[in-house]
Coordinates of C-alpha atoms in Angstrom, one line a residue:
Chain A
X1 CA 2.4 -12.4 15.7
X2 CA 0.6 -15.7 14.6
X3 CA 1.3 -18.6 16.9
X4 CA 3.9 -20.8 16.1
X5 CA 2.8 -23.9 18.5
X6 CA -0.1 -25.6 16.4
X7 CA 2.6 -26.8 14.1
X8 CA 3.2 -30.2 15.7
X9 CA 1.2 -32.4 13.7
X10 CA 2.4 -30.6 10.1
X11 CA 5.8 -31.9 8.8
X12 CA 8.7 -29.4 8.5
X13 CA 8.5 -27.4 4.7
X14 CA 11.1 -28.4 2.0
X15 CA 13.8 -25.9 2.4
X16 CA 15.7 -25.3 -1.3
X17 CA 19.6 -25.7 -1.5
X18 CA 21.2 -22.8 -2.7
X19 CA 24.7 -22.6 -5.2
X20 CA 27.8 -21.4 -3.1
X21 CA 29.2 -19.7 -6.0
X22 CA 27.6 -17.9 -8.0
X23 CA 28.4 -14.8 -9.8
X24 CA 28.1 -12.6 -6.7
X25 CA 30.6 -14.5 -5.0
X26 CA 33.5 -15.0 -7.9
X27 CA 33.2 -10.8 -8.2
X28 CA 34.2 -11.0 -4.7
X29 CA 36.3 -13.6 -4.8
X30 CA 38.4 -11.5 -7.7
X31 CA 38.3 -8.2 -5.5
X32 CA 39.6 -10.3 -3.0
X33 CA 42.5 -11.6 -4.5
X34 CA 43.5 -8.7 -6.7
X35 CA 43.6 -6.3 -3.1
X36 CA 45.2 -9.1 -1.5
X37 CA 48.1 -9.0 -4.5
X38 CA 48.4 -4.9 -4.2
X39 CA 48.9 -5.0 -0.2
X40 CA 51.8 -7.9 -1.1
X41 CA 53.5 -5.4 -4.0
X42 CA 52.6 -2.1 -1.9
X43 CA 53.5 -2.9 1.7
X44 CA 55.4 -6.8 1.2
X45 CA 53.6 -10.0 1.7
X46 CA 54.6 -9.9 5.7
X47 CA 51.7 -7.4 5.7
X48 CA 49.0 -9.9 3.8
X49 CA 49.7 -12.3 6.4
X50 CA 49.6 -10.2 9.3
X51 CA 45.8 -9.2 7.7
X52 CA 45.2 -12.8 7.1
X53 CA 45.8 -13.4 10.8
X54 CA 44.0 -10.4 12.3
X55 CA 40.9 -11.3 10.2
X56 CA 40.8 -14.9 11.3
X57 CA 40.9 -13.8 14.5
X58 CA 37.9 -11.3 14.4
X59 CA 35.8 -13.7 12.5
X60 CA 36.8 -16.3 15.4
X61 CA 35.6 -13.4 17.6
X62 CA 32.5 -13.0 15.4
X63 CA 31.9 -16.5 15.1
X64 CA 29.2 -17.2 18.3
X65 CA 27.0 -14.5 17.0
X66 CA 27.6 -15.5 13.3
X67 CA 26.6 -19.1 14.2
X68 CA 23.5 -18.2 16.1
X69 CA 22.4 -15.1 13.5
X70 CA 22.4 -18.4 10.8
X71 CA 20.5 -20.6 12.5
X72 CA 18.0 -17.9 13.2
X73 CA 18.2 -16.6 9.5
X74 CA 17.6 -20.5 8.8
X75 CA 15.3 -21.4 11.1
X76 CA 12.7 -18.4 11.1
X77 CA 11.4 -18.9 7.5
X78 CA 10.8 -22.7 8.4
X79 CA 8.7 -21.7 11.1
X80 CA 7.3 -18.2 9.5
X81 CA 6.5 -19.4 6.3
X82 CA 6.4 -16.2 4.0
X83 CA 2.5 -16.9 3.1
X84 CA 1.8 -16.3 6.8
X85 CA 3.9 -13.1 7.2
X86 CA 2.2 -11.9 4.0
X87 CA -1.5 -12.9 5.2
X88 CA -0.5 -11.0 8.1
X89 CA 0.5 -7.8 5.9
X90 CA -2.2 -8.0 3.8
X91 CA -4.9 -7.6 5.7
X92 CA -3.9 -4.9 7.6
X93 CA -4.5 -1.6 6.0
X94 CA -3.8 2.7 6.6
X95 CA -1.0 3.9 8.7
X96 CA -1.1 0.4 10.7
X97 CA -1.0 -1.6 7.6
X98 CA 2.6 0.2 6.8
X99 CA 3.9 0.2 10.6
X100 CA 3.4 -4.0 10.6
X101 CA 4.9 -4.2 7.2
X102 CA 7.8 -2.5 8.5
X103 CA 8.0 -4.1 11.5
X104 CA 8.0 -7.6 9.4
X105 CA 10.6 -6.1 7.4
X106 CA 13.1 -5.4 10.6
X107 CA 11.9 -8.5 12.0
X108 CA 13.0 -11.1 9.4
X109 CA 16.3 -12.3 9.1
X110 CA 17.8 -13.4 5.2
X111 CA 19.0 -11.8 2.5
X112 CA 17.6 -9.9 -0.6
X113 CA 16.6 -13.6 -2.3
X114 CA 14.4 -14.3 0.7
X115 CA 12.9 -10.3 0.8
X116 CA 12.3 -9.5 -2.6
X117 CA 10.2 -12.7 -3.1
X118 CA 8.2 -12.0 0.0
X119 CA 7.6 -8.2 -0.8
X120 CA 6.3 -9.5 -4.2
X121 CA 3.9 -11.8 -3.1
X122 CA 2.2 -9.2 -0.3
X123 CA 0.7 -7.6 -3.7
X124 CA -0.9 -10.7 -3.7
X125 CA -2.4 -11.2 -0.1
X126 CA -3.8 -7.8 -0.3
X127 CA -1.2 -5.4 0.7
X128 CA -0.7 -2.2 -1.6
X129 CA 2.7 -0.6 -3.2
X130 CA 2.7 1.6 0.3
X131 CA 2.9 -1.8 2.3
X132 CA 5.7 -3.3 0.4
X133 CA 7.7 0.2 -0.1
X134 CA 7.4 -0.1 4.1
X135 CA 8.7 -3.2 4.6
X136 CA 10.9 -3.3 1.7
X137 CA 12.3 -0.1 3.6
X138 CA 12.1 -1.8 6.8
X139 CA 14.3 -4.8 6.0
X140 CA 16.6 -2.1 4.3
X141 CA 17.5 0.2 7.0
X142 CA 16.2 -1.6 10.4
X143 CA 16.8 -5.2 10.0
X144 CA 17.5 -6.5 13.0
X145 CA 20.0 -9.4 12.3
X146 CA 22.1 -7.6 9.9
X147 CA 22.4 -4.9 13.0
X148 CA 22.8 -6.7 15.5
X149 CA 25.2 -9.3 14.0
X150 CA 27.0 -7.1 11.7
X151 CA 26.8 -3.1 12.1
X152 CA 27.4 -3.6 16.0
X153 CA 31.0 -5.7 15.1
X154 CA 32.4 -2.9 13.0
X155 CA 30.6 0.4 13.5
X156 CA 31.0 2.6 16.9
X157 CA 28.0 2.3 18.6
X158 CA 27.0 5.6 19.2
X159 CA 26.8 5.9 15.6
X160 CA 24.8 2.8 14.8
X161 CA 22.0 4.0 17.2
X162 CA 21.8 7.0 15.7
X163 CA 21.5 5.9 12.4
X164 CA 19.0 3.3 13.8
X165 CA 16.9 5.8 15.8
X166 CA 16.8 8.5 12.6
X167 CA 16.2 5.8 10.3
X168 CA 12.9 4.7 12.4
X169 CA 10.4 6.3 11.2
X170 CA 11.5 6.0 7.6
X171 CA 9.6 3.2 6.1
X172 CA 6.2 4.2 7.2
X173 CA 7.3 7.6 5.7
X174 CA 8.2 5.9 2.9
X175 CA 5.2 4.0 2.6
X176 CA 3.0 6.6 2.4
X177 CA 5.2 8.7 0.4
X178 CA 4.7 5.6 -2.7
X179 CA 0.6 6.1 -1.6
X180 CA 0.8 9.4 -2.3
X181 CA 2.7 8.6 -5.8
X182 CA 0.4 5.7 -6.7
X183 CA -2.5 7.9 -6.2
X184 CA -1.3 10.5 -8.2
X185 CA -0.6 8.6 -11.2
X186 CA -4.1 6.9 -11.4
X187 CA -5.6 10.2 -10.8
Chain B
X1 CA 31.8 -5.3 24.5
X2 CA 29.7 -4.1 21.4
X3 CA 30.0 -7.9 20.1
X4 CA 29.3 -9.1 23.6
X5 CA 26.2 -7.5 23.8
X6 CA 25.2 -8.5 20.0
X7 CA 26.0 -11.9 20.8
X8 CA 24.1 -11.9 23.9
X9 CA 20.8 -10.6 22.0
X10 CA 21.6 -13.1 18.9
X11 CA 22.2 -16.2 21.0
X12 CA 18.8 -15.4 23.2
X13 CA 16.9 -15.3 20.2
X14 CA 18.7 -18.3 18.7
X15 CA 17.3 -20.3 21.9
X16 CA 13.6 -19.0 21.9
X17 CA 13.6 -19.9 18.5
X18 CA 14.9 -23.6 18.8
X19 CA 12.3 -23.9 21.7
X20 CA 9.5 -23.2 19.1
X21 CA 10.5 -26.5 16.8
X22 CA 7.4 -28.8 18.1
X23 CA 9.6 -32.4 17.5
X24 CA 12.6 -34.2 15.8
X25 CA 11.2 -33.7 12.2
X26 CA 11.4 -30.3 13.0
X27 CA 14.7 -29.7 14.4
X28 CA 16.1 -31.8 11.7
X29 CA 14.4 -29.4 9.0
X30 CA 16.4 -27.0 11.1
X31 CA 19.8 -27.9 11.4
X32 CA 19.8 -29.1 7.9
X33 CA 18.4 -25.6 6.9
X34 CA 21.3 -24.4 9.1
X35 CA 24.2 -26.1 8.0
X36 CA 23.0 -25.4 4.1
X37 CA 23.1 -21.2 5.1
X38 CA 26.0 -22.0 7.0
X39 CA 27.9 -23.4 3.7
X40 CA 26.6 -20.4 1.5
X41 CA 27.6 -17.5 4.1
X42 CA 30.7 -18.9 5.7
X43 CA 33.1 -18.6 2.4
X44 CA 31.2 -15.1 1.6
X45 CA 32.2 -13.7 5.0
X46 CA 35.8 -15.1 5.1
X47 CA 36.1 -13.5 1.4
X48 CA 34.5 -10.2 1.9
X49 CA 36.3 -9.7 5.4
X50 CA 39.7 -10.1 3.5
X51 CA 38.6 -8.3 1.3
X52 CA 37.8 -5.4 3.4
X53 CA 40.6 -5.8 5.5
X54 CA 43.2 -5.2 2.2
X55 CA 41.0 -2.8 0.9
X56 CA 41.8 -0.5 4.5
X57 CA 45.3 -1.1 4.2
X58 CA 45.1 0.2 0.5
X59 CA 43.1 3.7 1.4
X60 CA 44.9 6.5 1.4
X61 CA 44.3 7.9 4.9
X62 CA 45.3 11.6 3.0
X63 CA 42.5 11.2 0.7
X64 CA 40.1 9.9 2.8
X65 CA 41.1 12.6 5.1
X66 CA 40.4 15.5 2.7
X67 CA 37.5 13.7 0.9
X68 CA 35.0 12.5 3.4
X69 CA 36.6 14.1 6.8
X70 CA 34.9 16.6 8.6
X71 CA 36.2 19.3 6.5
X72 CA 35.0 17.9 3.6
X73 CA 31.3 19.4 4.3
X74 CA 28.9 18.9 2.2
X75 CA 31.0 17.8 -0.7
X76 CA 32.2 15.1 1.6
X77 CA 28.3 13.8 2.4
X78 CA 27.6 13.8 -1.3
X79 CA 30.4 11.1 -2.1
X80 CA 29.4 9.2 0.6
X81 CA 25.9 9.0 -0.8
X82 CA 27.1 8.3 -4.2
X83 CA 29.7 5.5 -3.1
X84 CA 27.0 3.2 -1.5
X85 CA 25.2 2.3 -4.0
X86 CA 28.8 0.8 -6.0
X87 CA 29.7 -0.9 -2.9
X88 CA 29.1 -4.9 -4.0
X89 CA 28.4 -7.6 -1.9
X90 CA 26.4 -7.5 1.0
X91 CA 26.0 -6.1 4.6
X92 CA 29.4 -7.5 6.1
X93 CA 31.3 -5.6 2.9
X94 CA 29.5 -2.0 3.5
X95 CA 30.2 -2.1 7.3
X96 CA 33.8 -3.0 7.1
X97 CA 34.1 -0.2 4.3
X98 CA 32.3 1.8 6.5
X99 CA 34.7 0.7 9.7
X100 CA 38.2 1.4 7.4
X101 CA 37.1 4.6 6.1
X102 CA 36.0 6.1 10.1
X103 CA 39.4 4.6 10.8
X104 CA 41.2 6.5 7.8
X105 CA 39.4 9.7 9.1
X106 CA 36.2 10.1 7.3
X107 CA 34.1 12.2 9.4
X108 CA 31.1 9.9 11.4
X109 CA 27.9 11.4 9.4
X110 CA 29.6 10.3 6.4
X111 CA 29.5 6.9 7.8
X112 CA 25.8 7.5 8.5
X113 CA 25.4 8.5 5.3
X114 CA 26.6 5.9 3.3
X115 CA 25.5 2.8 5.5
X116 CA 22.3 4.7 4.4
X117 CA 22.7 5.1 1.0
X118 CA 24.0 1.9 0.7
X119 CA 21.1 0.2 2.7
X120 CA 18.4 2.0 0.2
X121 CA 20.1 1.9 -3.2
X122 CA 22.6 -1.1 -3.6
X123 CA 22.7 -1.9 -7.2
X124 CA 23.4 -5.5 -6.4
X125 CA 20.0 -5.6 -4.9
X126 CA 18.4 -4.0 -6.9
X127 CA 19.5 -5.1 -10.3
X128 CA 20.2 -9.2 -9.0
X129 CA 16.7 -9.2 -7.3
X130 CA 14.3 -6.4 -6.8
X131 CA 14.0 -5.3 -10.2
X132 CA 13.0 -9.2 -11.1
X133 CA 10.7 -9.9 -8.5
X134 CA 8.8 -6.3 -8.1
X135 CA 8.9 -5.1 -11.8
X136 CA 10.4 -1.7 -13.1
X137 CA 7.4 0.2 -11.7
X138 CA 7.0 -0.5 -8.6
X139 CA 11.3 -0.5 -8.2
X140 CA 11.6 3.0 -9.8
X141 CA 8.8 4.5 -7.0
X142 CA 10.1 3.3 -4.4
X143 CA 13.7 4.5 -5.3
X144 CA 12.3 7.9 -6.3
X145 CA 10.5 8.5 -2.4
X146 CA 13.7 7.1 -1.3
X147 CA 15.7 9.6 -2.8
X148 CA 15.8 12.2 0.1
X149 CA 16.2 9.8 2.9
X150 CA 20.2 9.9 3.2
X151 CA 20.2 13.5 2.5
X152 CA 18.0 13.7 5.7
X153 CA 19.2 11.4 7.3
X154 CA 22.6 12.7 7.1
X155 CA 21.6 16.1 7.8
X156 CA 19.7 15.0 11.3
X157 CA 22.9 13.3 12.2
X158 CA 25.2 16.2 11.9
X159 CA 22.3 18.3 13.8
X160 CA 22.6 15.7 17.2
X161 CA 26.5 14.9 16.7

């Protein structure tokens, strides 16, 4: 892990604003709506309200972790800037290279606009299709805030660790699986 | 007691991580950072949660029942695999899916099998972002050694449960 306490003289990066709705969103937003509208016809609009309250009161429930699991999913790429976590990928190389891609890719909080970026640009600092495959894979089936915040709320947790502890050694699998590919194509 | 123990973890890191931000300038960058995720995720969480929640009450716990129970076998793995990658939105939607289905009596490595497939293969990941930012090529491998992992996944779990 590359320190993060030499930072004090550097001023904070630029963080881009995103759009609250986008196209993602309305699609939800319709789903929403039109399941909301079938509970009210199939079992009466007493019933929409009762989910209306019960889900207000998990997210209330929810809302210590969600609050903390944003400012981390904020905070960490202001302090980890991606070049650094890819610098850190990229020079590593073999097995090692693809168990610290995927442990980069459970590590880092955010969603697919802040992995997909980031997975691009280790082709750049070195890393190799294996490498990104790994972390891609790492992010996908072991990332820690979206487990921790989210699969833990609504999933029992004897299943959650064992789809956690199967899924572990996946991405280095994975990894070399796309070396083995790569190699066979430019053979 | 799940959430307790999530929230515990969460908040811990949360503090570490404020105690890394060297000065003001900093933890300005930070909150500001904070509130601006904050404004994108909050309406996106209270919209898929509904969302979820009517969605539960719609399932036909029958259908479920007979479709992805534990009776279901095989055939019942194989729709769970092919239902996560049509599941939109992001993680909050799969889990509560995930959640109303167990509760409508889909058997647990069907669960396992679609939080998997669903983790690997969403095509709102893969057709919003990763086919922009890491090209056809480099998408296509990765979903093709992919392939297997819910499968195997899915067969380890009902092995252990």
């Amino acid at each position: 892990m590359p320190s993060l306490k030499n930072i004090a003289a550097d001023l904070p990066p630029v963080q881009k604003t995103r759009r609250v709705f986008d196209g993602s969103f309305m699609v939800l937003l319709v789903l929403t709506l039109a399941g909301g509208v079938a509970v009210g016809v199939v079992s009466g609009w007493a019933r929409v309200g009762q989910i209306l309250i019960e889900t207000f009161e998990f997210i209330a429930m929810l809302a210590p972790k969600i609050g903390a699991g944003i400012f981390i999913a904020a905070t960490l790429p202001i302090l980890l800037p991606r070049e650094r976590v890819g610098r850190l990928i990229g020079r590593e190389s073999g097995v090692r290279g693809l168990v610290v891609a995927a442990a980069c890719g459970a590590a880092l909080p955010g969603g697919p606009m802040m992995t997909f970026p980031l997975a691009a640009g280790l082709g750049v600092a070195g890393a190799d299709l294996g490498a990104m495959v790994a972390f891609i894979s790492g992010w996908s089936l072991l990332g820690l805030n979206r487990t921790l915040i989210w699969e833990f709320s609504f999933l029992p947790s004897d299943l959650v660790w064992t789809r956690y502890l199967l899924s572990l050694p996946m991405p280095v699998l994975l990894g070399l699986a796309a070396r083995a590919v790569m190699q066979r194509r430019l053979a | 007691m799940n959430i307790l123990i999530g929230t515990v973890l969460i908040g811990s890191g949360a503090i570490w991580l404020w105690w890394q931000l060297p000065n003001d300038a900093w933890r300005s960058a930070s909150y500001r950072a904070s509130l601006d995720t904050f404004l994108f995720t909050a309406p996106r969480v209270i919209v898929a949660l509904l969302g979820a929640g009517f969605f539960a009450e719609l399932l036909p716990e029958d259908e479920v029942r007979q479709l992805l129970g534990a009776e279901a076998g095989i055939a019942g793995i194989l729709l769970a695999i092919a239902l996560g990658p049509l599941t939109p939105g992001g993680a909050f939607v799969s889990f509560a899916i995930g959640a109303a289905a167990l509760k409508a009596g889909a058997s647990p490595v069907a669960a396992i099998a679609y939080v998997t497939s669903w983790s690997l293969f969403s095509t709102t990941k893969i057709f919003a972002y990763e086919l922009s930012f890491m090209g056809r090529q480099a998408t296509l491998t990765r979903i093709l050694v992919s392939l297997p992992v819910p499968f195997v996944i899915a067969a380890m779990a009902s092995l252990t449960g």
